[in-house]
Short mmCIF file of C-alpha atoms and ligand atoms in Angstrom, two decimals:
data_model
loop_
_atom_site.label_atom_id
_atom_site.label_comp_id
_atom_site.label_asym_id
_atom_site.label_seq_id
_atom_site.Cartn_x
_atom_site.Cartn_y
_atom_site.Cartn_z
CA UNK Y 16 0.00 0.00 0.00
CA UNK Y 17 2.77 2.35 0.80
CA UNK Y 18 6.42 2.78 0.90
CA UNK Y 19 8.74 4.22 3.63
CA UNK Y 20 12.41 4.34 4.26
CA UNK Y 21 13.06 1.90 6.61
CA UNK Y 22 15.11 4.16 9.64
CA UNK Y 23 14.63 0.95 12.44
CA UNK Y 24 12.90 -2.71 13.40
CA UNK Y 25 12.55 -4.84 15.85
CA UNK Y 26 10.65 -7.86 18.12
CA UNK Y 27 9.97 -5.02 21.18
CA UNK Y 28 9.98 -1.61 21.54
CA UNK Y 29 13.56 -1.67 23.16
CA UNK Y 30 14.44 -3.45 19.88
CA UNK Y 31 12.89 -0.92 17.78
CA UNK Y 32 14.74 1.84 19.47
CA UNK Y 33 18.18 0.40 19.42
CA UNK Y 34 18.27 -0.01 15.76
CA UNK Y 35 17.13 3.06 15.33
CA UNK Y 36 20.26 4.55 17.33
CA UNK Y 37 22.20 2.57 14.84
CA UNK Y 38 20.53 4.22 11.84
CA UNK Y 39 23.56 6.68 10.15
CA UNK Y 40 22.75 10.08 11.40
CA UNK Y 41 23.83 11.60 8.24
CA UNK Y 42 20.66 9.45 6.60
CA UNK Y 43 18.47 11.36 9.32
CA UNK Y 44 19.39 14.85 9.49
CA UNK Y 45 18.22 16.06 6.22
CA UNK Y 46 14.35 14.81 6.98
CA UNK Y 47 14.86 16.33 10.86
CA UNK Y 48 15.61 19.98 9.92
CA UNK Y 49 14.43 23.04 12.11
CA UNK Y 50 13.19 24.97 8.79
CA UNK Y 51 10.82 21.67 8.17
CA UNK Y 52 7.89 20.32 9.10
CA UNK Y 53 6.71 16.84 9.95
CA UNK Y 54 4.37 14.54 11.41
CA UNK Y 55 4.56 10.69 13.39
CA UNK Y 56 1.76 8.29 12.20
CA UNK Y 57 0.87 4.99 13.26
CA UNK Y 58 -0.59 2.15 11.49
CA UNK Y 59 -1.37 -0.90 13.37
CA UNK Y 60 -2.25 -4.44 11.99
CA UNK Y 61 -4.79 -6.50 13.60
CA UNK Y 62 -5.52 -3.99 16.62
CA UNK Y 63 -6.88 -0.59 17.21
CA UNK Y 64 -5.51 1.80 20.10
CA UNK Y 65 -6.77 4.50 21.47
CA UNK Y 66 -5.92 7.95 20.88
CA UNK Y 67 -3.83 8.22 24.63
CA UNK Y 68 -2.18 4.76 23.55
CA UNK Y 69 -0.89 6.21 19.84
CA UNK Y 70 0.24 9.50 21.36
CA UNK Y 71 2.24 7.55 23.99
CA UNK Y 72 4.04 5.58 21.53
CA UNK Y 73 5.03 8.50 19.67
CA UNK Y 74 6.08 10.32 22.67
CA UNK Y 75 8.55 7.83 23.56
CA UNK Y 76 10.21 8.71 20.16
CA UNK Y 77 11.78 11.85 21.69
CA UNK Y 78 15.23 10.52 21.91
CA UNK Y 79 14.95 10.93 17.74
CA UNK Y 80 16.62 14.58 17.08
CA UNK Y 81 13.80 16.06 15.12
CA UNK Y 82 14.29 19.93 15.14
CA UNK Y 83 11.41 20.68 12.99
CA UNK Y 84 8.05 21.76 13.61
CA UNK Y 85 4.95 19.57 14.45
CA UNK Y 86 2.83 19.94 11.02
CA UNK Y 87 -0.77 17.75 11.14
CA UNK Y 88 -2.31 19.34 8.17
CA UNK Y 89 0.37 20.06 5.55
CA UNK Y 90 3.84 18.23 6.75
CA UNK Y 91 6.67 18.23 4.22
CA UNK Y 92 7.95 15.13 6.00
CA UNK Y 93 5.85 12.08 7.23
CA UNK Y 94 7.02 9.41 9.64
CA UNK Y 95 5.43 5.98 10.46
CA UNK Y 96 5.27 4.01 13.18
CA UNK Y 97 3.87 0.50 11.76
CA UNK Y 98 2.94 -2.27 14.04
CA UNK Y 99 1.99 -5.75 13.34
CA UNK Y 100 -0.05 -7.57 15.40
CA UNK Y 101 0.04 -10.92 13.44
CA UNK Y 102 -3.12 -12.39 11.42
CA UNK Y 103 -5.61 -13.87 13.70
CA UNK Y 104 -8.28 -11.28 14.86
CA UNK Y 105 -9.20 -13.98 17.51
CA UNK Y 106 -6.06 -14.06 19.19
CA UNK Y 107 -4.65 -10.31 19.33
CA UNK Y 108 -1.65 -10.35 21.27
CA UNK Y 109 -0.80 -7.25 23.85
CA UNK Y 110 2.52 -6.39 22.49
CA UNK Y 111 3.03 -6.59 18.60
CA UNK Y 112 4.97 -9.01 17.02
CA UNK Y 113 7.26 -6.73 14.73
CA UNK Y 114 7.73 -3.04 15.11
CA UNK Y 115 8.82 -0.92 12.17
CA UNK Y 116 9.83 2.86 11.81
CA UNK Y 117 10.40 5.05 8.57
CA UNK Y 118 9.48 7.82 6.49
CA UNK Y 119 6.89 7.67 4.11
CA UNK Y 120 7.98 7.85 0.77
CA UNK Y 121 4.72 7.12 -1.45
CA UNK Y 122 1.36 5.34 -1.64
CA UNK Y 123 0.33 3.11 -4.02
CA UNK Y 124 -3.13 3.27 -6.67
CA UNK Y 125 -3.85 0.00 -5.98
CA UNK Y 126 -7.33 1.82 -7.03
CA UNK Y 127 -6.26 2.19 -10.34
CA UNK Y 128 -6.84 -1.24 -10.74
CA UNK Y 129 -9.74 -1.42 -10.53
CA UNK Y 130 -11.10 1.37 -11.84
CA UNK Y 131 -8.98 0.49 -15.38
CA UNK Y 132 -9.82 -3.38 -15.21
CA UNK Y 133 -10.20 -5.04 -18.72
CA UNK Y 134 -13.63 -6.10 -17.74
CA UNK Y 135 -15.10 -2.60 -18.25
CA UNK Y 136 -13.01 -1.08 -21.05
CA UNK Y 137 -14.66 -0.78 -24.59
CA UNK Y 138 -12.41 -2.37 -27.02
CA UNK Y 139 -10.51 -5.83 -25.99
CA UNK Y 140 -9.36 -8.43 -27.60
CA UNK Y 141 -7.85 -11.99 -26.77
CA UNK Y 142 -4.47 -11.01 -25.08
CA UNK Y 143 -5.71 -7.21 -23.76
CA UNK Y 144 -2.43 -6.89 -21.20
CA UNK Y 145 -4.33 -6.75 -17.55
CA UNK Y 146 -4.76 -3.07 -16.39
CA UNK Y 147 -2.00 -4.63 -12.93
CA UNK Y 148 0.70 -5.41 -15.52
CA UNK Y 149 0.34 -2.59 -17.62
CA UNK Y 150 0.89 -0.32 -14.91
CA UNK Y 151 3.88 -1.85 -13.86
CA UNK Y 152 5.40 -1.85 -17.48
CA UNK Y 153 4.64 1.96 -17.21
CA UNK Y 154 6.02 2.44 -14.33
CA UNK Y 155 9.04 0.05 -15.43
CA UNK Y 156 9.66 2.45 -18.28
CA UNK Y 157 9.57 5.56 -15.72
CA UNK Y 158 6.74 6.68 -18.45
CA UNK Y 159 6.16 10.52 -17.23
CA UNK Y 160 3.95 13.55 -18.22
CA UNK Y 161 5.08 14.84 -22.06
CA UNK Y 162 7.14 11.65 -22.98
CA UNK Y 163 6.48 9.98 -26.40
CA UNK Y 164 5.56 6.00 -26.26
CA UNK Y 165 5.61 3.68 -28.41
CA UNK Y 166 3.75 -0.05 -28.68
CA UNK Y 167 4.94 -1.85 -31.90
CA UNK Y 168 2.72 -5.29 -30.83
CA UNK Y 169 -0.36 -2.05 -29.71
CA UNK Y 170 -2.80 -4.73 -29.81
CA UNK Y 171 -6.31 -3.41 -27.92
CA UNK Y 172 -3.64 -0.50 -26.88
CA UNK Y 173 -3.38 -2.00 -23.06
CA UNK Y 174 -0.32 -0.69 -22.60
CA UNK Y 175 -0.78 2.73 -24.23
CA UNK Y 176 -3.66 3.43 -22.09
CA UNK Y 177 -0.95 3.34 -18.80
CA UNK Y 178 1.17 4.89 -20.32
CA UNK Y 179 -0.93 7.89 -21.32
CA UNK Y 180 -2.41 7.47 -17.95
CA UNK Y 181 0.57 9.08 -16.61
CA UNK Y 182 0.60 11.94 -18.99
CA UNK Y 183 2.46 10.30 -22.21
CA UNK Y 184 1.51 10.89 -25.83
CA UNK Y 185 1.37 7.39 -27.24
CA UNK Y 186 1.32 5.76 -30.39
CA UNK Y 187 1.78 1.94 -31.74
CA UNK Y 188 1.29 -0.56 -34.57
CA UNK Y 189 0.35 -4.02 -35.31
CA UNK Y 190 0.36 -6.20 -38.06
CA UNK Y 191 -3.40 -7.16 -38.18
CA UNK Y 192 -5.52 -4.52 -39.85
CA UNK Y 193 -8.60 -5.71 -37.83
CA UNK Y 194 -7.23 -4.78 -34.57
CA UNK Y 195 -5.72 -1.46 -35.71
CA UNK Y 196 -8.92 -0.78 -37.59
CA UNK Y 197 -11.61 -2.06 -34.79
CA UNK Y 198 -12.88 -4.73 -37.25
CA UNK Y 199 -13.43 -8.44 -37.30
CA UNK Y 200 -15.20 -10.51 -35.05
CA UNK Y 201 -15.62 -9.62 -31.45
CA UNK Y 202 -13.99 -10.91 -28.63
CA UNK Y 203 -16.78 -10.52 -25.88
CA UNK Y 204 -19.58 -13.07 -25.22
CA UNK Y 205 -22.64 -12.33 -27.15
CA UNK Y 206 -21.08 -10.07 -29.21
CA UNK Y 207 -20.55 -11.39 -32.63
CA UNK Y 208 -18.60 -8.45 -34.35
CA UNK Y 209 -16.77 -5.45 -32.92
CA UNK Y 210 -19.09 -2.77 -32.71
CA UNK Y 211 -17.76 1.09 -35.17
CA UNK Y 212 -16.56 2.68 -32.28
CA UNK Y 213 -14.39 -0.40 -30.72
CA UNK Y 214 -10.49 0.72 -31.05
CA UNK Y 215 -8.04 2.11 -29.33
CA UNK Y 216 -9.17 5.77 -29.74
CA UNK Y 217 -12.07 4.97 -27.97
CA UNK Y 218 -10.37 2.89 -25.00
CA UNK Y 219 -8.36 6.12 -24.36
CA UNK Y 220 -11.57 8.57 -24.73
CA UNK Y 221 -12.94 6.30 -22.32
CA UNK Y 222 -10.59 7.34 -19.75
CA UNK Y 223 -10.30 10.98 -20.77
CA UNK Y 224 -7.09 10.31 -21.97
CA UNK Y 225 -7.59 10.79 -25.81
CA UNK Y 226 -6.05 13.85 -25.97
CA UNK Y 227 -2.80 11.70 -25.51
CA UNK Y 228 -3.64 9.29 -28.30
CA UNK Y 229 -1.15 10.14 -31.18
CA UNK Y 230 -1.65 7.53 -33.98
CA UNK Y 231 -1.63 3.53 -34.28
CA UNK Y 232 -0.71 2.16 -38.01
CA UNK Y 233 -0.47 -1.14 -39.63
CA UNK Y 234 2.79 -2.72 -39.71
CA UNK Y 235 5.42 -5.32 -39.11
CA UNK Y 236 7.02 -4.86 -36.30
CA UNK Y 237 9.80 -7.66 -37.69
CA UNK Y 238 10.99 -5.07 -40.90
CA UNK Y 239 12.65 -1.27 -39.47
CA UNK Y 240 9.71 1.66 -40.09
CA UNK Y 241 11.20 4.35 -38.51
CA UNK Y 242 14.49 6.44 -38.99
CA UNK Y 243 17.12 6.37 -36.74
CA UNK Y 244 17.50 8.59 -33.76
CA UNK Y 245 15.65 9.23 -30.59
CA UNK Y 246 12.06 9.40 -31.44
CA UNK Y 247 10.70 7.84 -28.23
CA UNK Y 248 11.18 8.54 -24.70
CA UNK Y 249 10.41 4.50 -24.17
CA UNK Y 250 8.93 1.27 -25.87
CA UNK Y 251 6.84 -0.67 -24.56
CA UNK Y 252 5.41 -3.62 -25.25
CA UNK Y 253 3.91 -6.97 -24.79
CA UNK Y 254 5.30 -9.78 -28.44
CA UNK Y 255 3.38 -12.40 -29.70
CA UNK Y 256 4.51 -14.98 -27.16
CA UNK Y 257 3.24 -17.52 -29.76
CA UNK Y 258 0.82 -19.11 -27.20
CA UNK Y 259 -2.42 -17.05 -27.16
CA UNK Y 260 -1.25 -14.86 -30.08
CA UNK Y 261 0.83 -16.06 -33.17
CA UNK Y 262 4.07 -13.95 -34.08
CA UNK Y 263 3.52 -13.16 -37.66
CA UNK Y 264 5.36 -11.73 -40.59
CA UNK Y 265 4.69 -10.43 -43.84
CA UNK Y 266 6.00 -12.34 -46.76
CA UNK Y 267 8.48 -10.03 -48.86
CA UNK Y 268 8.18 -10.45 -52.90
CA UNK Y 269 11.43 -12.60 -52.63
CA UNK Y 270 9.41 -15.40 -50.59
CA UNK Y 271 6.76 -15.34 -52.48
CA UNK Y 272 8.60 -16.09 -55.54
CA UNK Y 273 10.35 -18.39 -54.01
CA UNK Y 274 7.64 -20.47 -52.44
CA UNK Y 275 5.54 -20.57 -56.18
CA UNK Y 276 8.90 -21.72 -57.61
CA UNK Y 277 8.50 -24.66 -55.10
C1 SAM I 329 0.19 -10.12 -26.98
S1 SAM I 329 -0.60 -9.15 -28.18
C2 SAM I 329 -0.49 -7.52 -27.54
C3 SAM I 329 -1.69 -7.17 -26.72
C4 SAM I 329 -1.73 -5.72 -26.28
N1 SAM I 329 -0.71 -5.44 -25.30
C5 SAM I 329 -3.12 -5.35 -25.74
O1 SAM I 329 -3.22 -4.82 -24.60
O2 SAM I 329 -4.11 -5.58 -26.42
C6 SAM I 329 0.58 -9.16 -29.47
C7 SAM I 329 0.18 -8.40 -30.70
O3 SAM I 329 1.25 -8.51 -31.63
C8 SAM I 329 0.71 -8.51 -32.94
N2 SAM I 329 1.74 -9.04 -33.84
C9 SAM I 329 2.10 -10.31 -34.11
N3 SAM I 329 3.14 -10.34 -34.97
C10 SAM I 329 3.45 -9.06 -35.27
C11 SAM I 329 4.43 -8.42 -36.07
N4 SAM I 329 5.30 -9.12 -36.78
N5 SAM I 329 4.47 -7.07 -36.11
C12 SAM I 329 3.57 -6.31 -35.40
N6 SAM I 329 2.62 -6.86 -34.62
C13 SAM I 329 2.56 -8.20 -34.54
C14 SAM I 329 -0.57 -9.33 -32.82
O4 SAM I 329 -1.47 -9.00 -33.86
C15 SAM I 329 -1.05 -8.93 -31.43
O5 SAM I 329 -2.01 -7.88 -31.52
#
């Protein structure tokens, strides 16, 4: 759900603290400055403590050197206590099992998920990368706002809609006209043919992310289209694996010749 910089960890409190004694100083002192602002947090598994309990805890953090000033609303620096109280809501014990302490770096979109899952979006096909995976290959490429992307397998455009997600201007192409073009036989149940408005324009409109869309074109990804030099900031894509989706080529003049010769 989140990620912090692990500063200290241990079985007890008394563990907890010692490491955190042994955490470089020099590691510390930029988060602890007086000209900043912070905040403690807690986040217990498997228990809930009262307010008095929480603020005790992060009382007995004093022996940390933080010279800045308590911020609740609008802190440029957050730090967690995180407690785990094991997995059994039956059998809560009093002290925790593992105590952590760190500053919060980020939290995730597991949201995102859900809210981009292949089971809503308008155009799919067979292999439609899952909205998890995309996100990750985005994030993999360190896509960011005003890049240029680029799918040469585009497919249903799973991975362009990520990408664009965080603020890319995408493009792709594929070898079969029908998925480029939004034509040929559907992939959904009780659908027999892809409806005029199924392709990847439309996946991205359906996000409000069209204004990223750039162009998709028909092509073999196995022959070089494009001129040398930088044009993208990153690829990314998903091949023919050759399982669910076949790798395919177009013939060139020469095999075709040489195949009717045969
Ligand atoms: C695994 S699918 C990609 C699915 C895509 N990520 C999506 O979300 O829909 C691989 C795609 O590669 C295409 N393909 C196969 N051989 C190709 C080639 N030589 N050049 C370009 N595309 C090719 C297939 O038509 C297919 O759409």
């Amino acid at each position: 759900r989140s990620i912090f910089e692990l500063w200290g960890h241990g079985r007890s409190a008394g563990e907890l603290y010692a490491s955190l004694k042994n955490y470089p100083m020099d590691k510390m002192l930029p988060y602890l400055q007086s000209d900043s602002t912070y905040k403690v947090r807690i986040h217990t598994f498997n228990k809930t403590l009262t307010q008095v309990q929480k603020i005790k805890k992060i009382d007995a953090l004093e022996f940390l050197p933080f010279k800045g000033k308590v911020n609740l609303k609008n802190p440029e620096h957050i730090f967690c206590i995180l407690e785990d109280y094991g997995m059994d809501p039956n059998n809560v014990p009093e002290e925790p099992f593992h105590l952590y302490f760190g500053r919060w770096i980020a939290d995730g979109q597991r949201e995102l998920i859900e809210s981009y899952s292949v089971k809503k979006r308008h155009f799919i096909g067979n292999t439609s990368m899952d909205a998890c995976l995309s996100f990750i290959m985005a994030n993999h490429g360190r896509v960011k706002p005003n890049d240029v992307v680029y799918d040469p397998f585009v497919g249903t455009g799973g991975l362009l809609i990520s990408s664009a997600h965080f603020g890319a201007y995408v493009c792709g192409s594929d070898i079969d006209y029908n998925t480029i073009h939004g034509l040929g036989k559907a992939t959904r149940k009780n659908q027999k043919w892809r409806g005029p408005d199924e392709n990847i324009r439309a996946n991205l409109r359906q996000y409000g992310l069209e204004k990223y869309y750039l162009d998709a074109l028909v092509s073999d990804s196995s022959r070089p289209i494009w001129r040398k030099g930088m044009l993208f900031d990153a690829i990314i894509t998903d091949p023919p694996y050759g399982i669910r989706e076949a790798t395919r080529r177009t013939a060139s003049q020469k095999e075709t010749v040489k195949s009717a010769e045969r």
